[in-house]
Amino acid sequence: MGAGNKAVIYQKVPSGIPVPGEHLTVETVSYDDSAPAPEGGVLLQSLYASIDPYMRGRMRPPEVKSYSPAYETGKPLIARSIAKVLKSNNTNYKEGDLVIAFIPIQQYVALDGGQTATILPLENPFGVEDIRHFLGALGVTGLTAYSSLSEIGKPKKGETIFVSAAAGAVGQIVGQLAKHEGLRVIGSVGSDDKLEYILNELGFDGGFNYKKEKPADALKRLAPEGLDIYYENVGGEHLEAALDALNDFGRIPVCGMISTYNHPPGKQYLIPNITNILRKRLTMRGFIWSDPGFGGSYHSEHQAHVGKWIKEGSFKAVMSETEGIDNVPEAFVGLFHGQNLGKAIIKI
Amino acid sequence: MGAGNKAVIYQKVPSGIPVPGEHLTVETVSYDDSAPAPEGGVLLQSLYASIDPYMRGRMRPPEVKSYSPAYETGKPLIARSIAKVLKSNNTNYKEGDLVIAFIPIQQYVALDGGQTATILPLENPFGVEDIRHFLGALGVTGLTAYSSLSEIGKPKKGETIFVSAAAGAVGQIVGQLAKHEGLRVIGSVGSDDKLEYILNELGFDGGFNYKKEKPADALKRLAPEGLDIYYENVGGEHLEAALDALNDFGRIPVCGMISTYNHPPGKQYLIPNITNILRKRLTMRGFIWSDPGFGGSYHSEHQAHVGKWIKEGSFKAVMSETEGIDNVPEAFVGLFHGQNLGKAIIKI
C-alpha cells in the first residue's frame, strides 16, 4: 500500500454542463507503489492528459448509442494521455519510455498484459521538443483535422473555408492546413483575444467574435463570394449561417457540434435551412478519425507534414495547460465556456 | 397565322401550393402553321411533357438562387418533353423524328438553330414499346435514381434501404434498383393503394402509409436492424425518423424534400436530431443528375440495365398520365397532394 493515487471519477450522468464535485470528483484510489508491474504489463505515471469536448458525449445513459461507449459511473474518466513507464514486465517497454496511452485520468496506472494494447510508443522522428504536441497537433487532434479536411473538405487552392471554433484544438490546425493549401480562411471565435490570435498569429484572412456579431452577418461581410467549405465544430446558429453562405457543391466536414452537447432534449437550436443541402448540392459528413479507412490512411502524411512544419516553426499550435489533476473537473467544464486557446491539456 | 396553339403560362410567384387559374393558366399563344421551320431549326409538336416537383422550385422570386433558374412570369413553363419533328430546316432532324426536348409546355414549338441544342434524338436501342418511359425510368427520372443510388447510396448486398415517396417517379425506380442489388427495401407512401403497389407489384420487403403511421414508429417496426441508406424525397418528419433509424456510416442521397417546397419561410418542419450526422458519421448529400461528373457518368450503364430490364419485363415503372394541356395546372398541383402513382406525365 502506500502513496496516494488520485483519479478523476465520473459520478453520474449530467443533464447539462457537468458540475464539478457532483458529476466529476477527484478521489484517491488504491495503489501499491511497492508492487511490481502486472504480469506482461506496465506501471505508468501519467504526465499529461488530453481533455476534449467529445468526452461530454460519453457522459450519457449507457442505453443511448453513440460512437464511443458511455463512461461507467463510479469509474475514472478515460482520456488520451502521455505517460512514462515506471516499471515494466513487458519486453516492448522499458523503464523511462514515453507512451501515448488511452487510460484513466489517474496519477499512476497499472496495466496488465492485455491492457497494454491501449498504449503505443511515442515516436518523435523530428525531435519536436514539446512532447505535449503529441496530444495536439501531432496527436489525434491533428490527425482529426488533417484527415477530415482532406477526405471530406477536399480543399482546392483559391477556395474559401470557414472554420468555427477556429482558435480551438482542431480549428487552429484546420485553418493552418487550409492556409498551406492556398485557401482563404475565415474563422469564428468567442473572444477578442482569440480573434487577435487567429488573425495575427495564425495568419487567417478574416475572423469574427460570434459573441459580438452574428455568424450570418459576419459571413456576409467577410465572405461575400460565399464559402466552399464549412468546417463544423459548433452546430446551431453557426451551421445555419454556413448553410446559407455555402456555394454550390460546398462540403461540410462535421467534426463536432459543441453548442449542442449540453442541450437537454427539446432545447436544441433548430436549423430551418437544411433544404440547402438539396438546393446547393452540399455534402455534409460526420466522421471520427478512428473510423475504418479514415484517419489511419492519413497518419504518415500527417506526421511527416505537420512534424516538419512544427520543427521548422511554420506551424503554430497553442496549448492551454491546466496544472494538477485536482483541477480536471473545472478544466473540463471550461471547454464549454470557451476558456481555452488551442488544445486543452492537463499536466498531471 | 391560323391554328390555335395552347401553352401553360406561369403567371406569378406562389407562396404555397400554386393555384390553377391564378399562378398557372392555359392560354392560346400566336402560331403560324403555314410558316416553314426557322433557319437551322425545327418545328415540333409536343406529344408528352413531364411534370415534376422540382418545377415548384423554379416558381420563385428570381433573386433567390437555386440550381435551376427561376421561371419568368408571363412565359410558358419549361418541361422535359417528347416531341415529334413536324418541319425541319436542320440536317440532324427530319420530319417524323422523335426527340427528347426541354421546351415550353405548349402544343407546337418552333426552335431556331441555336435553340436546337435543347433537343436530342430519342434513342431506343431495346425497342421499348412505350416511349413515355423516356420521360420516366429511361429518362432523366431513371438516371436521377440510378446515378444517385450508385454514387451516394453505395448500396451493398444485405443492407437495408428506406425509400420515401416510394411509389413516386424516382422512388419506385430506386426501390427496384436496390432489390436488383440484393438490399432489403422499405418504402413509405401516402395511400393504401400505393402501399399495395410497392409491396405486391414492386416486391418491396416492407412499407407503410405515412398518413396512418408515423415514420418513426413504422421504421422501428419494419427495420429493427436499422437503416444503411435513407433515400430522401420528402424531408421533414421522414428525415427526422430516418436520422434516428440509420446505422453508423449510413448514407442519405438527397433527391428531394417535397414536404418542404410549399412551406412559407418560418413554417418549416424543423429537424431536432441533425447531430446524428456527427454521432453516426452519416453522409448526407444533395445532387442533381446534371451536376458535373454525376448523372452523365452513369448514362450508358443506366440505359443498358434499365432498358434491358423493362424490355424483359423485370422492371416496372408505372406512369400516371393526364390527358390534355388544359389539365396541366391541376395535374401539377396534384403532385403535392400525392395524386400520382409513379411518374406523372401529360399527354399534350
XYZ file of C-alpha atoms in Angstrom:
696
model
C 0.000 0.000 0.000
C 1.307 3.460 0.437
C 1.434 6.546 -1.717
C -1.715 8.398 -2.685
C -3.017 7.991 -6.197
C -5.593 10.466 -7.337
C -8.130 9.799 -10.075
C -10.918 11.785 -11.708
C -14.152 9.885 -11.104
C -17.278 10.168 -13.210
C -20.034 10.068 -10.614
C -23.281 10.471 -12.504
C -24.886 11.442 -15.802
C -25.226 15.230 -16.150
C -28.201 16.745 -17.936
C -26.441 19.959 -18.935
C -22.875 21.068 -18.320
C -21.352 18.759 -15.682
C -20.921 20.227 -12.203
C -17.533 19.696 -10.514
C -17.998 17.891 -7.206
C -21.304 16.451 -8.344
C -20.779 14.737 -11.696
C -16.992 14.747 -11.638
C -14.907 14.379 -8.494
C -11.265 13.783 -7.680
C -10.713 10.807 -5.395
C -7.794 8.881 -4.003
C -7.828 5.317 -5.265
C -5.897 2.333 -4.010
C -2.361 1.897 -5.268
C 0.566 -0.161 -4.046
C 3.771 1.606 -5.046
C 5.906 -1.349 -3.987
C 4.179 -3.872 -6.232
C 5.892 -4.926 -9.466
C 4.278 -4.247 -12.846
C 1.472 -6.739 -13.586
C 2.271 -9.932 -15.496
C 3.082 -8.902 -19.095
C 2.138 -5.329 -18.244
C 3.484 -1.988 -17.158
C 3.108 0.570 -14.417
C 2.662 4.048 -15.871
C 2.961 7.514 -14.447
C 0.618 9.911 -16.251
C 2.353 13.090 -17.349
C -0.295 14.808 -19.473
C -3.917 14.094 -20.255
C -5.946 15.481 -23.113
C -9.429 16.771 -22.332
C -11.795 17.153 -25.233
C -15.422 18.097 -25.814
C -16.291 14.652 -27.215
C -15.879 13.311 -23.676
C -19.150 15.028 -22.804
C -20.791 12.642 -25.263
C -19.562 9.682 -23.223
C -21.268 11.070 -20.106
C -24.651 9.729 -21.133
C -27.038 6.977 -20.119
C -25.437 3.746 -21.370
C -28.543 2.807 -23.373
C -28.031 5.797 -25.708
C -25.890 4.609 -28.608
C -23.048 6.698 -29.940
C -19.646 6.183 -31.482
C -17.730 5.836 -28.248
C -19.046 3.805 -25.319
C -20.717 5.621 -22.439
C -18.455 6.170 -19.418
C -19.299 3.967 -16.446
C -20.418 5.870 -13.382
C -18.184 5.371 -10.358
C -15.169 4.772 -12.592
C -12.393 7.137 -13.693
C -12.694 9.209 -16.845
C -10.659 7.723 -19.662
C -8.551 10.117 -21.697
C -5.766 10.141 -24.223
C -2.572 10.709 -22.236
C 1.190 10.844 -22.365
C 2.697 8.625 -19.711
C 6.103 7.395 -18.581
C 6.838 3.742 -17.940
C 7.845 3.400 -14.275
C 8.038 -0.398 -14.156
C 7.803 -2.896 -16.947
C 7.101 -6.583 -17.154
C 6.759 -6.428 -20.950
C 9.671 -6.693 -23.391
C 8.186 -3.989 -25.645
C 8.557 -1.319 -22.960
C 11.360 -0.404 -20.617
C 11.524 1.913 -17.644
C 11.556 5.561 -18.734
C 9.881 5.006 -22.098
C 7.259 7.554 -23.087
C 3.966 6.228 -24.384
C 0.725 7.544 -25.795
C -1.993 5.833 -23.820
C -5.760 5.760 -23.636
C -6.053 5.373 -19.878
C -7.867 6.632 -16.779
C -7.110 10.199 -15.703
C -5.154 8.990 -12.713
C -1.648 9.657 -11.442
C -0.432 6.056 -11.586
C -1.948 3.386 -13.776
C -1.098 -0.312 -13.767
C -1.920 -2.152 -16.994
C -1.861 -5.910 -17.350
C -0.636 -7.667 -20.476
C -3.973 -7.422 -22.266
C -4.406 -3.770 -21.440
C -1.080 -2.780 -22.991
C -2.948 -2.817 -26.326
C -4.177 0.649 -25.306
C -0.672 2.146 -25.337
C 1.798 2.918 -28.118
C 5.403 4.127 -28.005
C 5.649 7.879 -28.505
C 7.545 8.259 -31.791
C 9.231 11.574 -32.396
C 11.300 11.354 -35.609
C 11.638 15.136 -35.989
C 12.734 15.614 -32.373
C 9.909 18.023 -31.535
C 10.904 19.462 -28.150
C 7.474 19.952 -26.657
C 6.102 16.435 -26.347
C 2.677 17.803 -25.460
C 2.166 18.292 -29.224
C 1.609 14.522 -29.345
C -1.709 15.171 -27.629
C -2.382 18.057 -30.018
C -1.177 18.919 -33.496
C 0.834 15.685 -33.775
C -1.692 13.537 -31.986
C -5.245 12.513 -32.589
C -6.352 16.151 -32.671
C -4.017 16.851 -35.562
C -4.942 13.661 -37.339
C -8.619 14.550 -36.927
C -8.023 17.884 -38.623
C -5.727 16.542 -41.307
C -7.762 13.533 -42.358
C -11.157 15.233 -42.380
C -10.031 18.336 -44.219
C -8.502 16.103 -46.917
C -11.133 13.383 -47.095
C -14.315 15.445 -46.767
C -13.248 19.066 -47.228
C -11.308 18.355 -50.448
C -9.710 21.801 -50.349
C -8.727 23.444 -53.624
C -6.417 26.402 -53.965
C -8.321 29.664 -54.147
C -11.384 28.386 -52.339
C -12.790 29.886 -49.139
C -13.141 27.895 -45.932
C -14.969 28.914 -42.784
C -13.717 27.251 -39.595
C -15.810 27.501 -36.448
C -14.146 27.318 -33.033
C -11.138 28.486 -35.003
C -8.875 29.037 -32.006
C -9.768 25.656 -30.584
C -7.781 22.443 -30.629
C -8.893 21.229 -34.055
C -9.877 24.592 -35.539
C -6.448 26.179 -35.250
C -4.948 23.211 -37.096
C -7.594 23.071 -39.833
C -7.126 26.776 -40.530
C -3.353 26.479 -40.813
C -3.594 23.391 -43.015
C -6.007 25.285 -45.266
C -3.570 28.212 -45.479
C -0.863 25.738 -46.536
C -3.222 24.599 -49.321
C -3.751 28.153 -50.563
C -7.287 28.728 -49.327
C -8.838 31.891 -47.981
C -9.534 31.138 -44.296
C -12.270 32.723 -42.181
C -12.624 31.772 -38.525
C -15.110 32.295 -35.743
C -14.039 32.564 -32.120
C -15.604 33.511 -28.803
C -13.333 36.322 -27.588
C -11.332 39.247 -28.902
C -8.089 37.667 -27.655
C -8.786 34.598 -29.723
C -9.650 36.775 -32.696
C -6.316 38.504 -32.426
C -4.624 35.120 -32.181
C -6.133 33.680 -35.373
C -5.600 36.890 -37.342
C -2.153 37.901 -36.111
C -0.524 34.657 -35.010
C -2.097 32.144 -37.368
C -2.498 34.467 -40.354
C -6.148 33.751 -41.072
C -7.640 36.044 -43.707
C -10.662 37.013 -41.666
C -12.446 36.268 -38.445
C -15.093 37.392 -36.023
C -16.120 37.105 -32.401
C -19.504 35.396 -32.516
C -20.407 36.910 -29.149
C -20.298 40.329 -30.788
C -21.509 39.619 -34.319
C -23.988 37.076 -35.626
C -22.380 34.414 -37.828
C -24.816 35.236 -40.652
C -23.837 38.917 -40.632
C -20.152 38.181 -40.291
C -20.128 35.761 -43.207
C -21.848 38.298 -45.456
C -19.175 40.798 -44.513
C -16.142 38.503 -44.621
C -17.035 36.087 -47.404
C -19.278 37.895 -49.887
C -18.027 35.424 -52.513
C -19.556 32.550 -50.495
C -17.977 29.545 -48.806
C -16.714 26.362 -50.396
C -16.049 24.503 -47.148
C -17.570 24.918 -43.717
C -15.546 23.096 -41.097
C -18.154 22.332 -38.455
C -17.169 22.318 -34.798
C -20.085 24.206 -33.310
C -23.549 23.498 -34.765
C -26.632 25.620 -34.156
C -26.551 29.185 -35.432
C -23.111 28.688 -36.991
C -24.373 25.795 -39.088
C -27.454 27.726 -40.135
C -25.350 30.693 -41.259
C -22.915 28.438 -43.118
C -25.709 26.591 -44.937
C -26.851 29.968 -46.236
C -23.352 31.141 -47.147
C -22.090 27.997 -48.861
C -21.723 27.907 -52.618
C -22.991 25.063 -54.787
C -21.107 21.817 -54.169
C -19.888 23.023 -50.776
C -18.552 20.484 -48.270
C -19.198 20.299 -44.530
C -16.879 18.026 -42.548
C -18.710 17.569 -39.254
C -16.088 17.281 -36.537
C -18.166 18.499 -33.638
C -21.256 20.459 -32.652
C -20.163 21.741 -29.285
C -23.032 24.211 -28.925
C -25.453 21.278 -28.837
C -23.771 18.903 -26.390
C -25.257 20.299 -23.217
C -28.757 20.985 -24.506
C -31.369 18.817 -22.859
C -33.802 17.196 -25.338
C -36.333 19.710 -26.603
C -33.982 22.654 -26.154
C -31.896 22.253 -29.296
C -31.313 25.122 -31.659
C -33.242 24.051 -34.747
C -31.867 24.636 -38.220
C -34.522 25.959 -40.611
C -32.477 25.752 -43.814
C -31.460 22.121 -44.107
C -33.018 22.106 -47.601
C -29.931 23.990 -48.755
C -28.222 20.590 -48.805
C -30.511 19.782 -51.715
C -30.639 23.168 -53.391
C -26.870 23.674 -53.359
C -25.910 20.003 -53.632
C -23.861 20.123 -50.461
C -22.097 17.202 -48.851
C -22.332 17.011 -45.073
C -20.500 14.179 -43.395
C -19.689 13.250 -39.837
C -16.572 11.314 -39.013
C -14.263 10.172 -36.260
C -10.563 9.938 -37.007
C -10.619 6.265 -35.983
C -13.334 5.234 -38.469
C -12.295 2.414 -40.826
C -10.261 3.796 -43.723
C -10.353 7.321 -42.308
C -7.618 8.758 -40.081
C -5.381 5.730 -40.448
C -4.918 6.395 -44.157
C -3.529 9.852 -43.399
C -1.287 9.012 -40.425
C 2.072 9.005 -42.225
C 1.296 12.069 -44.322
C 0.052 13.935 -41.248
C 3.138 13.115 -39.165
C 5.535 13.957 -41.995
C 3.973 17.318 -42.870
C 2.940 18.655 -39.502
C 6.011 17.269 -37.691
C 8.295 19.040 -40.153
C 6.328 22.297 -40.033
C 6.300 22.384 -36.230
C 10.017 21.658 -36.065
C 10.658 24.414 -38.641
C 8.384 26.823 -36.793
C 5.986 27.311 -39.699
C 3.064 25.769 -37.856
C 1.753 27.019 -34.543
C -0.284 25.016 -32.125
C -1.075 26.744 -28.897
C -1.969 24.673 -25.863
C -3.820 25.708 -22.724
C -2.329 23.763 -19.874
C -4.057 23.241 -16.544
C -1.737 22.064 -13.802
C -2.790 19.372 -11.385
C -5.245 16.514 -11.509
C -7.331 18.279 -8.845
C -8.313 20.863 -11.427
C -9.569 18.475 -14.113
C -13.312 18.866 -13.362
C -13.156 22.674 -13.663
C -10.919 22.477 -16.713
C -13.338 20.109 -18.398
C -16.263 22.432 -17.744
C -14.132 25.254 -19.114
C -14.175 23.592 -22.536
C -17.823 24.562 -22.818
C -17.234 28.132 -21.742
C -14.576 28.765 -24.369
C -11.881 29.169 -21.715
C -9.081 27.659 -23.745
C -6.960 28.935 -26.552
C -5.933 25.930 -28.594
C -5.655 22.450 -27.210
C -6.647 21.848 -23.581
C -4.066 19.764 -21.746
C -3.792 18.692 -18.131
C -0.394 18.406 -16.516
C -0.950 15.611 -14.051
C -51.483 32.729 -88.595
C -54.112 30.132 -88.082
C -54.460 27.129 -85.816
C -54.699 27.546 -82.062
C -51.602 26.775 -80.009
C -52.117 26.393 -76.316
C -49.410 26.943 -73.716
C -49.214 26.696 -69.940
C -48.273 30.134 -68.645
C -46.595 30.852 -65.322
C -48.381 33.991 -64.181
C -46.957 34.815 -60.768
C -44.912 33.552 -57.852
C -46.999 31.406 -55.485
C -46.365 31.474 -51.753
C -47.732 27.991 -51.079
C -49.137 25.429 -53.474
C -49.825 27.176 -56.806
C -53.485 27.862 -57.612
C -54.667 26.910 -61.123
C -56.072 29.967 -62.874
C -54.071 32.298 -60.652
C -50.427 31.205 -60.767
C -50.729 28.847 -63.715
C -53.071 29.396 -66.628
C -53.571 27.874 -70.058
C -53.511 30.415 -72.853
C -53.570 30.421 -76.626
C -50.340 31.835 -77.997
C -49.551 33.002 -81.504
C -48.536 30.379 -84.034
C -48.394 30.342 -87.831
C -48.921 26.798 -89.015
C -48.054 27.704 -92.601
C -44.596 29.085 -91.783
C -41.536 26.932 -92.516
C -39.248 25.787 -89.686
C -36.932 28.598 -88.555
C -33.488 28.955 -90.170
C -31.407 25.960 -88.971
C -34.245 24.950 -86.690
C -37.288 22.739 -86.359
C -40.990 22.938 -85.691
C -42.015 20.459 -83.016
C -45.315 19.006 -81.950
C -45.262 18.161 -78.238
C -46.522 14.658 -77.521
C -45.799 14.219 -73.814
C -44.496 16.501 -71.111
C -43.029 15.507 -67.784
C -44.225 17.348 -64.712
C -42.040 17.108 -61.635
C -41.926 18.549 -58.126
C -38.614 20.349 -58.758
C -40.566 22.709 -61.034
C -42.112 24.229 -57.929
C -38.580 25.354 -57.010
C -38.388 27.356 -60.235
C -41.566 29.252 -59.288
C -39.718 31.630 -57.009
C -38.604 35.241 -56.958
C -35.710 35.454 -59.465
C -33.361 36.903 -56.844
C -33.466 33.643 -54.841
C -30.619 31.465 -56.087
C -31.100 27.774 -56.719
C -29.794 25.130 -59.053
C -32.209 25.810 -61.885
C -33.123 29.331 -62.968
C -36.380 30.835 -61.748
C -39.208 30.667 -64.288
C -40.069 34.014 -65.860
C -43.567 35.215 -65.083
C -45.749 35.694 -68.135
C -43.839 32.950 -70.007
C -44.669 29.279 -70.523
C -43.491 26.634 -68.075
C -40.498 24.756 -69.435
C -40.569 20.975 -69.074
C -38.812 17.901 -70.328
C -40.930 16.586 -73.208
C -41.154 14.078 -76.005
C -41.922 15.796 -79.289
C -42.227 14.952 -82.954
C -40.495 16.923 -85.677
C -43.196 18.410 -87.942
C -40.906 20.525 -90.127
C -37.143 20.661 -90.242
C -34.628 23.118 -91.555
C -31.762 21.265 -89.845
C -29.915 18.302 -91.383
C -29.749 16.500 -87.997
C -33.533 16.129 -87.840
C -36.118 15.050 -90.370
C -39.884 15.174 -90.365
C -41.352 12.488 -88.122
C -38.271 12.107 -85.878
C -38.927 11.771 -82.176
C -36.882 13.927 -79.851
C -36.389 14.483 -76.153
C -36.667 18.218 -75.630
C -36.503 20.724 -72.821
C -39.170 23.091 -74.143
C -42.247 25.119 -73.190
C -45.365 23.123 -72.286
C -47.054 24.155 -75.498
C -48.678 22.240 -78.317
C -46.397 23.480 -81.099
C -42.933 24.839 -80.555
C -40.676 26.438 -83.154
C -36.950 26.329 -82.333
C -34.315 28.261 -84.211
C -30.855 26.870 -84.980
C -29.412 27.902 -81.631
C -32.320 26.507 -79.660
C -31.965 23.027 -81.159
C -29.238 22.494 -78.537
C -32.115 21.810 -76.142
C -33.263 18.708 -78.053
C -31.757 15.249 -78.574
C -32.858 12.357 -80.784
C -34.835 9.783 -78.829
C -32.663 6.646 -78.920
C -34.362 3.357 -78.263
C -31.883 0.520 -78.835
C -34.001 -2.079 -76.988
C -37.164 -1.147 -78.879
C -39.138 -0.340 -75.738
C -42.737 -0.041 -76.959
C -43.981 2.628 -74.583
C -41.914 5.681 -75.462
C -43.214 7.521 -72.404
C -40.581 5.586 -70.425
C -38.072 8.039 -71.895
C -39.602 10.669 -69.627
C -39.520 8.169 -66.732
C -37.451 5.096 -65.986
C -35.337 5.549 -69.125
C -35.202 9.298 -68.926
C -33.856 11.822 -66.503
C -36.004 10.377 -63.719
C -34.359 6.996 -64.122
C -30.908 8.488 -64.441
C -31.549 10.506 -61.283
C -32.370 7.322 -59.390
C -29.598 5.253 -60.913
C -26.746 7.724 -60.537
C -27.575 8.865 -57.007
C -28.170 5.411 -55.616
C -24.794 4.328 -57.002
C -22.754 7.461 -56.317
C -24.087 8.441 -52.881
C -26.082 5.438 -51.656
C -23.269 2.961 -52.397
C -25.607 0.012 -51.861
C -24.170 -3.265 -50.594
C -25.917 -6.596 -50.732
C -27.701 -7.364 -47.467
C -28.096 -3.765 -46.414
C -31.424 -2.077 -45.682
C -32.649 0.959 -47.579
C -35.602 3.157 -46.762
C -37.116 4.998 -49.737
C -39.568 7.811 -49.109
C -42.200 8.660 -51.719
C -41.616 5.070 -52.732
C -44.430 4.888 -55.247
C -43.350 8.148 -56.851
C -41.435 8.698 -60.047
C -37.939 8.326 -58.584
C -38.834 6.235 -55.547
C -40.273 3.305 -57.473
C -37.088 3.117 -59.538
C -34.714 3.432 -56.581
C -36.516 0.640 -54.752
C -36.363 -1.700 -57.722
C -32.703 -0.921 -58.369
C -31.984 -1.672 -54.713
C -33.826 -5.001 -54.995
C -31.640 -5.836 -58.023
C -28.608 -5.130 -55.777
C -29.842 -7.505 -53.075
C -30.919 -4.982 -50.484
C -33.844 -5.118 -48.106
C -36.190 -2.326 -49.269
C -38.650 -0.416 -47.075
C -40.851 2.261 -48.612
C -43.172 4.982 -47.395
C -46.218 6.041 -49.379
C -49.277 8.211 -48.863
C -52.132 5.796 -49.603
C -53.087 2.164 -49.143
C -53.285 1.676 -52.923
C -49.698 2.805 -53.247
C -48.709 0.546 -50.371
C -50.225 -2.408 -52.146
C -48.404 -1.384 -55.315
C -44.931 -1.263 -53.757
C -45.445 -4.479 -51.787
C -47.259 -6.597 -54.366
C -46.189 -5.181 -57.721
C -42.669 -3.971 -56.976
C -41.785 -6.605 -54.382
C -40.555 -4.266 -51.674
C -39.833 -6.020 -48.376
C -41.842 -3.621 -46.271
C -43.763 -0.408 -46.426
C -46.166 1.886 -44.644
C -48.721 4.588 -45.306
C -47.327 7.652 -43.532
C -50.816 9.094 -43.256
C -51.714 6.200 -40.965
C -48.455 5.533 -39.133
C -45.683 7.881 -38.087
C -42.405 7.250 -39.925
C -40.580 6.836 -36.594
C -42.970 4.110 -35.440
C -43.017 2.392 -38.808
C -39.229 2.249 -39.045
C -38.984 0.695 -35.585
C -41.458 -1.926 -36.676
C -40.130 -2.580 -40.185
C -36.391 -2.083 -39.757
C -35.455 -3.006 -36.195
C -31.947 -3.738 -37.531
C -31.608 -0.072 -38.557
C -31.137 1.545 -41.944
C -27.993 1.753 -44.029
C -29.383 4.108 -46.674
C -32.197 6.621 -46.498
C -33.218 7.764 -49.949
C -34.607 11.226 -49.281
C -37.506 12.523 -51.354
C -39.650 14.038 -48.648
C -37.851 15.870 -45.813
C -39.450 16.901 -42.541
C -40.706 14.142 -40.281
C -39.410 11.445 -42.641
C -35.880 12.811 -42.429
C -36.086 13.089 -38.665
C -37.211 9.465 -38.339
C -34.519 8.264 -40.735
C -31.761 10.139 -38.888
C -32.805 8.226 -35.779
C -33.068 4.877 -37.546
C -29.848 4.995 -39.558
C -26.904 2.869 -38.551
C -23.347 4.162 -38.278
C -21.917 5.191 -41.642
C -25.390 5.481 -43.177
C -25.825 7.404 -46.419
C -28.551 9.885 -47.357
C -28.826 10.772 -51.049
C -30.968 13.907 -51.038
C -33.061 13.837 -54.198
C -35.933 15.954 -52.981
C -37.729 17.287 -49.918
C -41.221 17.612 -51.304
C -42.858 18.191 -47.933
C -40.926 21.454 -47.628
C -41.440 23.031 -51.037
C -44.691 24.802 -50.299
C -43.871 25.951 -46.777
C -43.602 29.707 -46.487
C -40.486 30.864 -44.571
C -40.921 30.359 -40.838
C -43.284 27.426 -41.279
C -40.745 24.686 -41.965
C -40.755 21.443 -40.046
C -37.568 21.668 -38.009
C -35.336 18.650 -37.525
C -34.137 18.291 -33.927
C -31.658 15.466 -34.492
C -29.220 16.764 -37.058
C -26.403 15.935 -34.610
C -26.902 12.303 -35.616
C -24.833 13.162 -38.695
C -21.919 13.553 -36.306
C -22.752 10.815 -33.845
C -23.332 8.167 -36.501
C -20.872 9.538 -39.073
C -23.545 9.823 -41.718
C -23.075 11.241 -45.193
C -25.864 13.468 -46.469
C -25.501 14.825 -49.959
C -27.734 16.709 -52.332
C -27.373 16.293 -56.067
C -28.940 16.938 -59.416
C -28.443 14.356 -62.128
C -26.937 17.034 -64.382
C -24.185 18.040 -61.924
C -20.656 17.781 -63.364
C -19.422 14.197 -63.195
C -22.724 12.968 -61.773
C -25.546 11.580 -63.945
C -23.518 11.728 -67.137
C -21.071 9.104 -65.835
C -23.933 6.636 -65.364
C -25.857 7.270 -68.602
C -24.684 4.220 -70.572
C -24.923 1.845 -67.626
C -28.388 3.157 -66.773
C -29.695 2.779 -70.335
C -28.201 -0.686 -70.745
C -29.511 -2.099 -67.462
C -32.900 -0.465 -67.162
C -33.625 -0.638 -70.908
C -32.994 -4.378 -70.896
C -34.992 -4.958 -67.706
C -38.007 -3.019 -68.991
C -37.927 -4.840 -72.310
C -37.698 -8.183 -70.453
C -40.495 -7.182 -68.105
C -38.377 -7.473 -64.939
C -38.633 -3.784 -64.146
C -41.903 -1.938 -63.635
C -42.393 1.746 -63.973
C -45.921 2.918 -63.622
C -46.914 6.265 -65.068
C -49.873 8.465 -64.220
C -50.974 10.127 -67.401
C -53.117 13.245 -67.541
C -54.636 13.911 -70.924
C -54.771 17.379 -72.395
C -52.711 20.507 -71.944
C -55.746 22.190 -70.357
C -55.296 19.962 -67.324
C -51.625 20.740 -66.628
C -52.217 23.258 -63.799
C -54.400 20.800 -61.834
C -52.040 17.905 -62.570
C -49.087 19.932 -61.327
C -50.861 20.767 -58.090
C -51.716 17.082 -57.782
C -48.006 16.299 -57.395
C -48.160 17.882 -53.959
C -51.274 16.014 -52.936
C -49.808 12.614 -53.752
C -52.297 12.058 -56.552
C -49.957 10.101 -58.784
C -48.729 6.574 -58.755
C -45.323 6.606 -60.390
C -44.233 9.163 -62.921
C -46.598 12.000 -63.747
C -46.896 12.566 -67.488
C -49.032 14.891 -69.551
C -50.337 13.757 -72.914
C -50.443 17.010 -74.814
